[in-house]
Short mmCIF file of C-alpha atoms in Angstrom, two decimals:
data_model
loop_
_atom_site.label_atom_id
_atom_site.label_comp_id
_atom_site.label_asym_id
_atom_site.label_seq_id
_atom_site.Cartn_x
_atom_site.Cartn_y
_atom_site.Cartn_z
CA UNK C 1 -10.54 24.24 14.45
CA UNK C 2 -8.35 22.56 11.83
CA UNK C 3 -4.73 23.60 11.64
CA UNK C 4 -4.10 25.65 8.51
CA UNK C 5 -1.51 23.45 6.85
CA UNK C 6 -1.40 21.48 3.66
CA UNK C 7 -0.54 17.80 3.88
CA UNK C 8 -0.17 16.00 0.62
CA UNK C 9 0.05 12.25 0.77
CA UNK C 10 0.33 10.44 -2.51
CA UNK C 11 -0.07 6.74 -2.91
CA UNK C 12 1.37 6.57 -6.42
CA UNK C 13 4.00 8.15 -8.62
CA UNK C 14 2.21 11.10 -10.19
CA UNK C 15 2.56 14.84 -10.47
CA UNK C 16 -0.47 16.77 -9.18
CA UNK C 17 -0.79 20.50 -9.80
CA UNK C 18 -0.45 21.69 -6.19
CA UNK C 19 2.31 22.65 -3.78
CA UNK C 20 3.91 20.57 -1.06
CA UNK C 21 6.05 17.44 -0.73
CA UNK C 22 4.69 14.10 -1.83
CA UNK C 23 5.12 10.53 -0.76
CA UNK C 24 5.00 8.08 -3.64
CA UNK C 25 4.03 4.43 -3.81
CA UNK C 26 3.84 2.43 -7.01
CA UNK C 27 0.57 0.85 -8.07
CA UNK C 28 0.34 -2.90 -8.64
CA UNK C 29 1.69 -4.29 -11.95
CA UNK C 30 -0.69 -4.85 -14.84
CA UNK C 31 -2.78 -8.03 -14.86
CA UNK C 32 -5.97 -9.52 -16.29
CA UNK C 33 -8.84 -7.21 -15.30
CA UNK C 34 -11.62 -9.18 -16.98
CA UNK C 35 -13.41 -10.00 -13.73
CA UNK C 36 -12.51 -6.84 -11.83
CA UNK C 37 -15.66 -5.70 -9.96
CA UNK C 38 -14.75 -2.01 -9.97
CA UNK C 39 -13.50 -1.44 -13.52
CA UNK C 40 -16.16 -3.49 -15.33
CA UNK C 41 -13.39 -5.56 -16.88
CA UNK C 42 -11.48 -2.59 -18.30
CA UNK C 43 -7.71 -2.28 -17.99
CA UNK C 44 -7.37 1.16 -16.41
CA UNK C 45 -3.92 0.60 -14.91
CA UNK C 46 -1.68 3.65 -14.98
CA UNK C 47 -4.56 6.13 -14.85
CA UNK C 48 -4.94 8.53 -11.92
CA UNK C 49 -7.75 9.83 -9.72
CA UNK C 50 -7.15 13.01 -7.72
CA UNK C 51 -8.95 13.63 -4.41
CA UNK C 52 -8.89 16.83 -2.33
CA UNK C 53 -10.10 17.06 1.25
CA UNK C 54 -9.79 18.68 4.66
CA UNK C 55 -8.34 15.81 6.70
CA UNK C 56 -4.56 15.64 7.12
CA UNK C 57 -1.80 13.86 9.06
CA UNK C 58 -2.80 10.50 10.56
CA UNK C 59 -6.29 10.61 9.04
CA UNK C 60 -4.75 11.11 5.62
CA UNK C 61 -2.33 8.23 6.16
CA UNK C 62 -5.18 5.96 7.21
CA UNK C 63 -7.21 7.00 4.18
CA UNK C 64 -4.30 6.12 1.91
CA UNK C 65 -4.02 2.68 3.49
CA UNK C 66 -7.74 2.15 2.95
CA UNK C 67 -7.24 2.76 -0.78
CA UNK C 68 -4.61 0.03 -1.16
CA UNK C 69 -7.01 -2.83 -2.02
CA UNK C 70 -8.32 -0.75 -4.93
CA UNK C 71 -4.87 0.28 -6.13
CA UNK C 72 -3.59 -3.29 -6.01
CA UNK C 73 -6.67 -4.70 -7.75
CA UNK C 74 -6.98 -2.11 -10.52
CA UNK C 75 -3.57 -0.52 -11.06
CA UNK C 76 -5.31 2.87 -10.86
CA UNK C 77 -3.29 5.53 -9.06
CA UNK C 78 -5.06 7.37 -6.23
CA UNK C 79 -3.71 10.77 -5.16
CA UNK C 80 -5.03 12.38 -1.98
CA UNK C 81 -4.23 15.97 -1.01
CA UNK C 82 -5.38 17.35 2.35
CA UNK C 83 -5.46 20.96 3.47
CA UNK C 84 -6.60 22.92 6.50
CA UNK C 85 -7.65 25.58 3.99
CA UNK C 86 -9.89 23.16 2.11
CA UNK C 87 -13.02 25.34 2.23
CA UNK C 88 -11.38 28.27 0.47
CA UNK C 89 -9.11 26.28 -1.85
CA UNK C 90 -11.82 24.00 -3.22
CA UNK C 91 -13.82 27.06 -4.22
CA UNK C 92 -10.80 28.57 -5.97
CA UNK C 93 -10.11 25.35 -7.86
CA UNK C 94 -13.67 24.65 -8.92
CA UNK C 95 -14.43 28.22 -9.91
CA UNK C 96 -11.06 28.43 -11.65
CA UNK C 97 -11.90 25.46 -13.86
CA UNK C 98 -9.41 22.99 -12.34
CA UNK C 99 -11.41 20.92 -9.87
CA UNK C 100 -10.08 17.67 -8.43
CA UNK C 101 -11.76 14.50 -9.62
CA UNK C 102 -13.35 14.13 -6.18
CA UNK C 103 -13.50 16.25 -3.04
CA UNK C 104 -14.28 15.15 0.53
CA UNK C 105 -16.62 17.71 2.10
CA UNK C 106 -16.96 17.79 5.91
CA UNK C 107 -19.67 20.43 5.44
CA UNK C 108 -22.29 19.31 2.89
CA UNK C 109 -23.57 22.87 2.63
CA UNK C 110 -20.43 23.81 0.70
CA UNK C 111 -20.97 20.90 -1.68
CA UNK C 112 -24.51 22.19 -2.11
CA UNK C 113 -23.13 25.47 -3.43
CA UNK C 114 -21.41 23.60 -6.26
CA UNK C 115 -24.50 21.50 -6.89
CA UNK C 116 -26.44 24.73 -7.34
CA UNK C 117 -23.85 25.87 -9.84
CA UNK C 118 -24.22 22.70 -11.90
CA UNK C 119 -20.60 21.71 -11.25
CA UNK C 120 -21.17 18.34 -9.55
CA UNK C 121 -21.88 15.04 -11.30
CA UNK C 122 -25.22 13.39 -10.52
CA UNK C 123 -24.36 9.92 -9.24
CA UNK C 124 -27.82 8.73 -10.22
CA UNK C 125 -26.29 8.62 -13.71
CA UNK C 126 -23.63 6.20 -12.48
CA UNK C 127 -25.42 3.97 -9.98
CA UNK C 128 -28.91 2.55 -9.77
CA UNK C 129 -31.05 3.40 -6.77
CA UNK C 130 -31.22 -0.31 -5.96
CA UNK C 131 -27.43 -0.37 -5.68
CA UNK C 132 -27.27 2.78 -3.55
CA UNK C 133 -29.99 1.51 -1.22
CA UNK C 134 -28.06 -1.73 -0.91
CA UNK C 135 -24.98 0.20 0.23
CA UNK C 136 -26.52 2.95 2.40
CA UNK C 137 -29.42 3.51 4.75
CA UNK C 138 -32.06 5.76 3.21
CA UNK C 139 -31.19 8.58 5.64
CA UNK C 140 -27.73 8.86 4.08
CA UNK C 141 -29.18 8.92 0.57
CA UNK C 142 -31.68 11.58 1.58
CA UNK C 143 -28.87 13.75 2.94
CA UNK C 144 -26.87 13.30 -0.28
CA UNK C 145 -29.82 14.35 -2.45
CA UNK C 146 -29.57 18.05 -3.28
CA UNK C 147 -31.60 19.91 -5.87
CA UNK C 148 -32.91 16.59 -7.13
CA UNK C 149 -29.53 14.99 -7.83
CA UNK C 150 -27.40 12.47 -5.92
CA UNK C 151 -24.66 14.94 -5.06
CA UNK C 152 -22.11 12.50 -3.67
CA UNK C 153 -21.41 9.42 -1.58
CA UNK C 154 -20.63 9.09 2.13
CA UNK C 155 -17.39 7.57 3.38
CA UNK C 156 -17.01 8.49 7.08
CA UNK C 157 -19.41 9.15 9.94
CA UNK C 158 -19.34 10.18 13.58
CA UNK C 159 -21.97 10.22 16.31
CA UNK C 160 -23.08 13.32 18.20
CA UNK C 161 -26.05 12.04 20.22
CA UNK C 162 -23.97 10.83 23.18
CA UNK C 163 -23.82 11.55 26.91
CA UNK C 164 -20.57 10.75 28.75
CA UNK C 165 -20.43 9.87 32.45
CA UNK C 166 -17.88 8.76 35.12
CA UNK C 167 -18.33 5.01 35.50
CA UNK C 168 -17.11 4.28 39.03
CA UNK C 169 -18.79 7.24 40.72
CA UNK C 170 -21.98 6.57 38.76
CA UNK C 171 -22.09 2.94 39.88
CA UNK C 172 -21.29 3.81 43.50
CA UNK C 173 -24.16 6.31 43.49
CA UNK C 174 -26.50 3.67 42.07
CA UNK C 175 -27.58 5.73 39.05
CA UNK C 176 -29.26 3.94 36.13
CA UNK C 177 -28.82 4.77 32.44
CA UNK C 178 -31.89 6.79 31.36
CA UNK C 179 -33.79 5.41 28.39
CA UNK C 180 -36.24 8.30 27.93
CA UNK C 181 -35.92 12.07 28.14
CA UNK C 182 -38.23 12.13 31.15
CA UNK C 183 -35.89 9.68 32.89
CA UNK C 184 -32.91 11.88 31.96
CA UNK C 185 -34.56 14.91 33.54
CA UNK C 186 -35.61 12.94 36.62
CA UNK C 187 -32.05 11.66 36.97
CA UNK C 188 -30.75 15.23 36.77
CA UNK C 189 -33.11 16.30 39.55
CA UNK C 190 -32.13 13.28 41.65
CA UNK C 191 -28.47 14.19 41.29
CA UNK C 192 -29.18 17.70 42.55
CA UNK C 193 -31.10 16.25 45.50
CA UNK C 194 -28.05 14.10 46.26
CA UNK C 195 -25.79 17.15 46.29
CA UNK C 196 -24.34 16.47 42.83
CA UNK C 197 -24.16 18.77 39.81
CA UNK C 198 -25.61 16.87 36.82
CA UNK C 199 -24.09 18.60 33.81
CA UNK C 200 -20.85 20.07 32.52
CA UNK C 201 -21.34 22.36 29.52
CA UNK C 202 -18.81 24.57 27.76
CA UNK C 203 -19.31 26.23 24.39
CA UNK C 204 -16.20 28.41 24.04
CA UNK C 205 -14.34 27.61 20.80
CA UNK C 206 -12.50 30.77 19.75
CA UNK C 207 -14.01 32.02 16.47
CA UNK C 208 -16.42 29.08 16.42
CA UNK C 209 -17.86 29.70 19.89
CA UNK C 210 -21.46 28.56 19.97
CA UNK C 211 -21.30 25.42 17.84
CA UNK C 212 -21.81 23.23 20.91
CA UNK C 213 -25.13 24.98 21.49
CA UNK C 214 -26.22 24.46 17.90
CA UNK C 215 -25.59 20.72 18.32
CA UNK C 216 -27.89 20.66 21.36
CA UNK C 217 -30.67 22.43 19.43
CA UNK C 218 -30.31 20.06 16.47
CA UNK C 219 -30.37 16.97 18.69
CA UNK C 220 -33.48 18.19 20.49
CA UNK C 221 -35.30 19.30 17.34
CA UNK C 222 -34.81 15.82 15.84
CA UNK C 223 -36.53 14.44 18.95
CA UNK C 224 -39.62 16.67 18.98
CA UNK C 225 -40.47 17.44 15.34
CA UNK C 226 -41.03 15.37 12.19
CA UNK C 227 -37.85 14.85 10.22
CA UNK C 228 -39.41 16.85 7.38
CA UNK C 229 -39.36 19.90 9.67
CA UNK C 230 -35.65 19.38 10.33
CA UNK C 231 -34.92 19.00 6.62
CA UNK C 232 -36.86 22.15 5.75
CA UNK C 233 -35.21 24.03 8.61
CA UNK C 234 -31.66 23.39 7.39
CA UNK C 235 -32.57 24.57 3.88
CA UNK C 236 -34.26 27.74 5.12
CA UNK C 237 -37.79 26.63 4.24
CA UNK C 238 -38.77 26.38 7.91
CA UNK C 239 -37.97 29.44 10.06
CA UNK C 240 -36.07 29.54 13.32
CA UNK C 241 -38.90 31.67 14.68
CA UNK C 242 -41.33 28.75 14.72
CA UNK C 243 -43.03 26.71 17.46
CA UNK C 244 -40.77 23.69 16.88
CA UNK C 245 -37.43 25.51 17.03
CA UNK C 246 -38.62 27.71 19.88
CA UNK C 247 -39.57 24.60 21.84
CA UNK C 248 -36.13 23.09 21.18
CA UNK C 249 -34.51 26.16 22.74
CA UNK C 250 -36.87 25.95 25.70
CA UNK C 251 -36.07 22.28 26.31
CA UNK C 252 -32.37 23.04 26.15
CA UNK C 253 -32.96 25.82 28.67
CA UNK C 254 -34.58 23.38 31.08
CA UNK C 255 -31.09 21.93 31.52
CA UNK C 256 -28.78 24.86 30.81
CA UNK C 257 -30.63 27.48 32.85
CA UNK C 258 -31.96 25.36 35.69
CA UNK C 259 -30.32 26.31 39.02
CA UNK C 260 -27.75 23.75 40.20
CA UNK C 261 -27.92 21.76 36.94
CA UNK C 262 -24.65 22.99 35.36
CA UNK C 263 -21.24 23.16 37.01
CA UNK C 264 -20.33 26.83 37.37
CA UNK C 265 -23.86 27.91 36.48
CA UNK C 266 -24.92 29.86 33.40
CA UNK C 267 -21.88 32.14 33.56
CA UNK C 268 -19.52 29.21 32.99
CA UNK C 269 -21.23 27.89 29.86
CA UNK C 270 -19.87 30.51 27.46
CA UNK C 271 -16.50 30.81 29.18
CA UNK C 272 -15.49 27.14 29.42
CA UNK C 273 -13.69 25.79 26.31
CA UNK C 274 -15.55 22.85 24.82
CA UNK C 275 -12.45 20.65 25.09
CA UNK C 276 -12.11 21.38 28.82
CA UNK C 277 -15.77 20.78 29.66
CA UNK C 278 -15.46 16.98 30.11
CA UNK C 279 -12.71 17.44 32.72
CA UNK C 280 -15.43 17.91 35.35
CA UNK C 281 -16.21 14.20 35.01
CA UNK C 282 -12.72 13.22 36.16
CA UNK C 283 -12.35 15.05 39.49
CA UNK C 284 -12.76 13.11 42.73
CA UNK C 285 -15.62 13.32 43.44
CA UNK C 286 -16.94 14.36 40.01
CA UNK C 287 -17.67 18.07 39.65
CA UNK C 288 -20.30 17.06 37.10
CA UNK C 289 -21.85 13.72 36.24
CA UNK C 290 -22.90 14.05 32.59
CA UNK C 291 -21.51 15.69 29.47
CA UNK C 292 -23.23 15.65 26.08
CA UNK C 293 -20.68 15.55 23.28
CA UNK C 294 -19.77 13.68 20.11
CA UNK C 295 -17.68 10.57 19.61
CA UNK C 296 -14.54 12.65 18.98
CA UNK C 297 -14.39 14.08 22.52
CA UNK C 298 -12.15 11.33 24.01
CA UNK C 299 -9.27 13.05 22.21
CA UNK C 300 -9.68 15.83 24.81
CA UNK C 301 -9.83 13.57 27.87
CA UNK C 302 -6.93 13.70 30.35
CA UNK C 303 -4.05 11.33 29.70
CA UNK C 304 -4.62 7.86 31.07
CA UNK C 305 -8.41 7.95 31.02
CA UNK C 306 -9.72 4.58 29.85
CA UNK C 307 -13.06 4.50 28.04
CA UNK C 308 -15.33 1.83 29.45
CA UNK C 309 -13.46 1.84 32.76
CA UNK C 310 -13.10 5.46 33.88
CA UNK C 311 -15.70 6.97 31.59
CA UNK C 312 -18.43 5.61 29.35
CA UNK C 313 -21.34 6.93 27.30
CA UNK C 314 -25.00 6.33 26.65
CA UNK C 315 -27.26 7.30 23.78
CA UNK C 316 -29.05 10.64 24.30
CA UNK C 317 -32.62 9.43 24.87
CA UNK C 318 -35.57 10.20 22.58
CA UNK C 319 -38.29 12.64 23.61
CA UNK C 320 -41.29 11.67 21.47
CA UNK C 321 -40.90 8.16 20.06
CA UNK C 322 -44.07 8.53 17.99
CA UNK C 323 -42.29 11.25 16.01
CA UNK C 324 -38.73 9.90 16.11
CA UNK C 325 -38.18 6.42 17.59
CA UNK C 326 -34.39 6.64 17.82
CA UNK C 327 -33.05 9.87 16.29
CA UNK C 328 -29.30 10.28 15.92
CA UNK C 329 -27.40 13.45 15.06
CA UNK C 330 -24.06 13.00 13.39
CA UNK C 331 -21.56 14.27 10.89
CA UNK C 332 -19.17 12.88 8.32
CA UNK C 333 -17.51 13.31 4.95
CA UNK C 334 -19.44 13.34 1.68
CA UNK C 335 -17.47 13.03 -1.56
CA UNK C 336 -18.58 15.13 -4.48
CA UNK C 337 -17.42 14.14 -7.97
CA UNK C 338 -16.41 16.74 -10.55
CA UNK C 339 -14.95 14.75 -13.46
CA UNK C 340 -16.35 11.81 -15.42
CA UNK C 341 -13.73 9.30 -16.54
CA UNK C 342 -13.74 5.48 -16.30
CA UNK C 343 -11.14 5.44 -13.53
CA UNK C 344 -13.14 7.98 -11.49
CA UNK C 345 -16.26 5.85 -11.85
CA UNK C 346 -14.30 2.79 -10.75
CA UNK C 347 -13.02 4.50 -7.61
CA UNK C 348 -16.49 5.84 -6.80
CA UNK C 349 -17.89 2.31 -6.98
CA UNK C 350 -15.14 1.06 -4.66
CA UNK C 351 -15.70 3.89 -2.18
CA UNK C 352 -19.44 3.22 -1.99
CA UNK C 353 -18.57 -0.22 -0.58
CA UNK C 354 -17.60 -1.04 2.97
CA UNK C 355 -14.34 -2.67 1.92
CA UNK C 356 -13.03 0.81 1.09
CA UNK C 357 -13.18 1.72 4.80
CA UNK C 358 -11.85 -1.50 6.31
CA UNK C 359 -8.27 -0.38 6.98
CA UNK C 360 -9.48 2.87 8.53
CA UNK C 361 -12.13 1.08 10.63
CA UNK C 362 -9.56 -1.42 11.89
CA UNK C 363 -7.28 1.45 12.94
CA UNK C 364 -9.98 2.68 15.34
CA UNK C 365 -11.82 5.97 15.80
CA UNK C 366 -13.67 5.61 12.49
CA UNK C 367 -17.28 4.70 11.75
CA UNK C 368 -18.28 3.49 8.29
CA UNK C 369 -21.71 4.57 6.98
CA UNK C 370 -21.84 1.58 4.59
CA UNK C 371 -24.37 -1.19 5.11
CA UNK C 372 -21.82 -3.86 4.17
CA UNK C 373 -19.15 -2.75 6.65
CA UNK C 374 -18.57 -5.67 9.03
CA UNK C 375 -18.92 -5.01 12.77
CA UNK C 376 -16.06 -7.47 13.30
CA UNK C 377 -13.70 -4.93 11.71
CA UNK C 378 -14.09 -2.54 14.65
CA UNK C 379 -11.14 -2.97 17.02
CA UNK C 380 -12.90 -2.12 20.28
CA UNK C 381 -16.30 -2.46 21.87
CA UNK C 382 -16.53 1.34 21.94
CA UNK C 383 -16.03 1.59 18.16
CA UNK C 384 -18.66 -1.11 17.59
CA UNK C 385 -21.14 0.70 19.82
CA UNK C 386 -20.66 3.91 17.83
CA UNK C 387 -21.33 1.96 14.63
CA UNK C 388 -24.40 0.27 16.09
CA UNK C 389 -25.90 3.60 17.19
CA UNK C 390 -25.64 4.87 13.62
CA UNK C 391 -26.87 1.60 12.13
CA UNK C 392 -29.96 1.63 14.38
CA UNK C 393 -30.76 5.32 13.94
CA UNK C 394 -34.35 6.25 13.09
CA UNK C 395 -33.79 8.79 11.67
CA UNK C 396 -30.14 9.78 11.22
CA UNK C 397 -29.51 13.39 10.28
CA UNK C 398 -26.42 15.45 9.65
CA UNK C 399 -25.36 18.36 11.84
CA UNK C 400 -27.83 21.04 10.75
CA UNK C 401 -25.53 24.04 11.03
CA UNK C 402 -23.06 22.34 8.66
CA UNK C 403 -25.86 22.05 6.09
CA UNK C 404 -26.90 25.69 6.34
CA UNK C 405 -25.29 28.54 4.37
CA UNK C 406 -22.09 29.75 6.01
CA UNK C 407 -23.49 33.12 7.16
CA UNK C 408 -26.08 31.19 9.18
CA UNK C 409 -24.63 27.81 10.13
CA UNK C 410 -21.14 29.11 10.85
CA UNK C 411 -22.26 32.65 11.62
CA UNK C 412 -25.48 33.91 13.14
CA UNK C 413 -26.56 30.57 14.62
CA UNK C 414 -23.29 30.40 16.59
CA UNK C 415 -23.21 34.06 17.60
CA UNK C 416 -26.89 34.45 18.45
CA UNK C 417 -27.04 31.34 20.63
CA UNK C 418 -23.90 32.57 22.41
CA UNK C 419 -25.42 35.99 22.99
CA UNK C 420 -28.69 34.44 24.15
CA UNK C 421 -26.93 32.29 26.76
CA UNK C 422 -24.42 34.94 27.79
CA UNK C 423 -27.16 37.46 28.51
CA UNK C 424 -29.93 35.15 29.73
CA UNK C 425 -32.64 36.09 30.66
CA UNK C 426 -32.26 39.61 29.30
CA UNK C 427 -32.32 38.66 25.60
CA UNK C 428 -35.77 37.56 24.40
CA UNK C 429 -35.74 34.15 22.69
CA UNK C 430 -37.98 35.40 19.90
CA UNK C 431 -35.53 38.18 19.09
CA UNK C 432 -32.69 35.65 18.94
CA UNK C 433 -34.62 33.47 16.50
CA UNK C 434 -35.66 36.42 14.35
CA UNK C 435 -32.07 37.66 14.15
CA UNK C 436 -30.95 34.29 12.80
CA UNK C 437 -33.79 34.24 10.27
CA UNK C 438 -32.86 37.73 9.10
CA UNK C 439 -29.28 36.62 8.41
CA UNK C 440 -30.33 33.97 5.87
CA UNK C 441 -28.86 34.89 2.45
CA UNK C 442 -31.43 36.41 0.12
CA UNK C 443 -33.81 37.59 2.83
#
């Protein structure tokens, strides 16, 4: 879904071996670095750290601003290059022997490929576990651990376990926020009894059609199975054709395939673009009353919609609190490190601390995964609520399809769930699950 352009934003005067115009900003003048917390007292001014990632435009500008405290305190130059073709270009650069010092991976599965090739630095060699546990919840450290090494550090997060609803209509109808899955299902049935359609669901997304469905399955699986099952599932050690994953599909079907539960019925699910699906909340009266989607979806709301006034959200309730008290599905950027130099170590230490996200947090629309990020930095109540959901997660897990190999997570999982829904009930669920299993590389 990212636009295939290259945006290079440079925060210092430096030449980086890549194409595209650059914006330059001088680092702070040299000074006494004896007590500098990030350089261990070394004078590293004038050195450069290169970072490559997928985010561009305003996100890249906000990232650059978030690096300013480090640049001013250390004199180290930080160069960020963003590209919509990140996934292919990072492979070319690493395999070609010219990797960036760091790379921001929106899909940890791709980082895992480089970990498997022995091309990523183990951050356990740089930071103690006590330090890492001080900076991150254990769930984040677990997700960064690949093949026994600490493959990177997290710098941005977003929340997926959300349900959006129209505030005024909801209050006029007297509906309460459900706190359990049973209450969510009872609320859905009550809405139907009242002549309302509970859900708006759309999974069309051009070549990525189906990813919305994979998010539903991941969210549900986290709520019904031990987290170890989820972790084994995303690595291919637990099959799709299993009781747990099958049950997740069945629970999803209790909403998706239930008569009168989804606006437009089953036929609309595959045909409605994911970005248009929330529009059903904003008709008068609402065409649908609930929409499950991540924290990024307000970008697709009609102009003038005010969050907290016209629309709000609640946490997608747990199913079995004995298994998962408050599971949260999310996503984010993990930074893998490819080169070991003092200035790279210094920047990595800075970026494992909440202060490295402050400018971005204060700009809004950004959630820091760091323990020491201050809730007072968040500019709105909505941003703080996103942060609190992540902070209180038990457990938090990354989008599973983004952790799986590309042929599965961005291939058969998308296409098979789309085919299953599009042809329901004529496609057996077991066949769908077996087809995904068969697509796993090496099988």
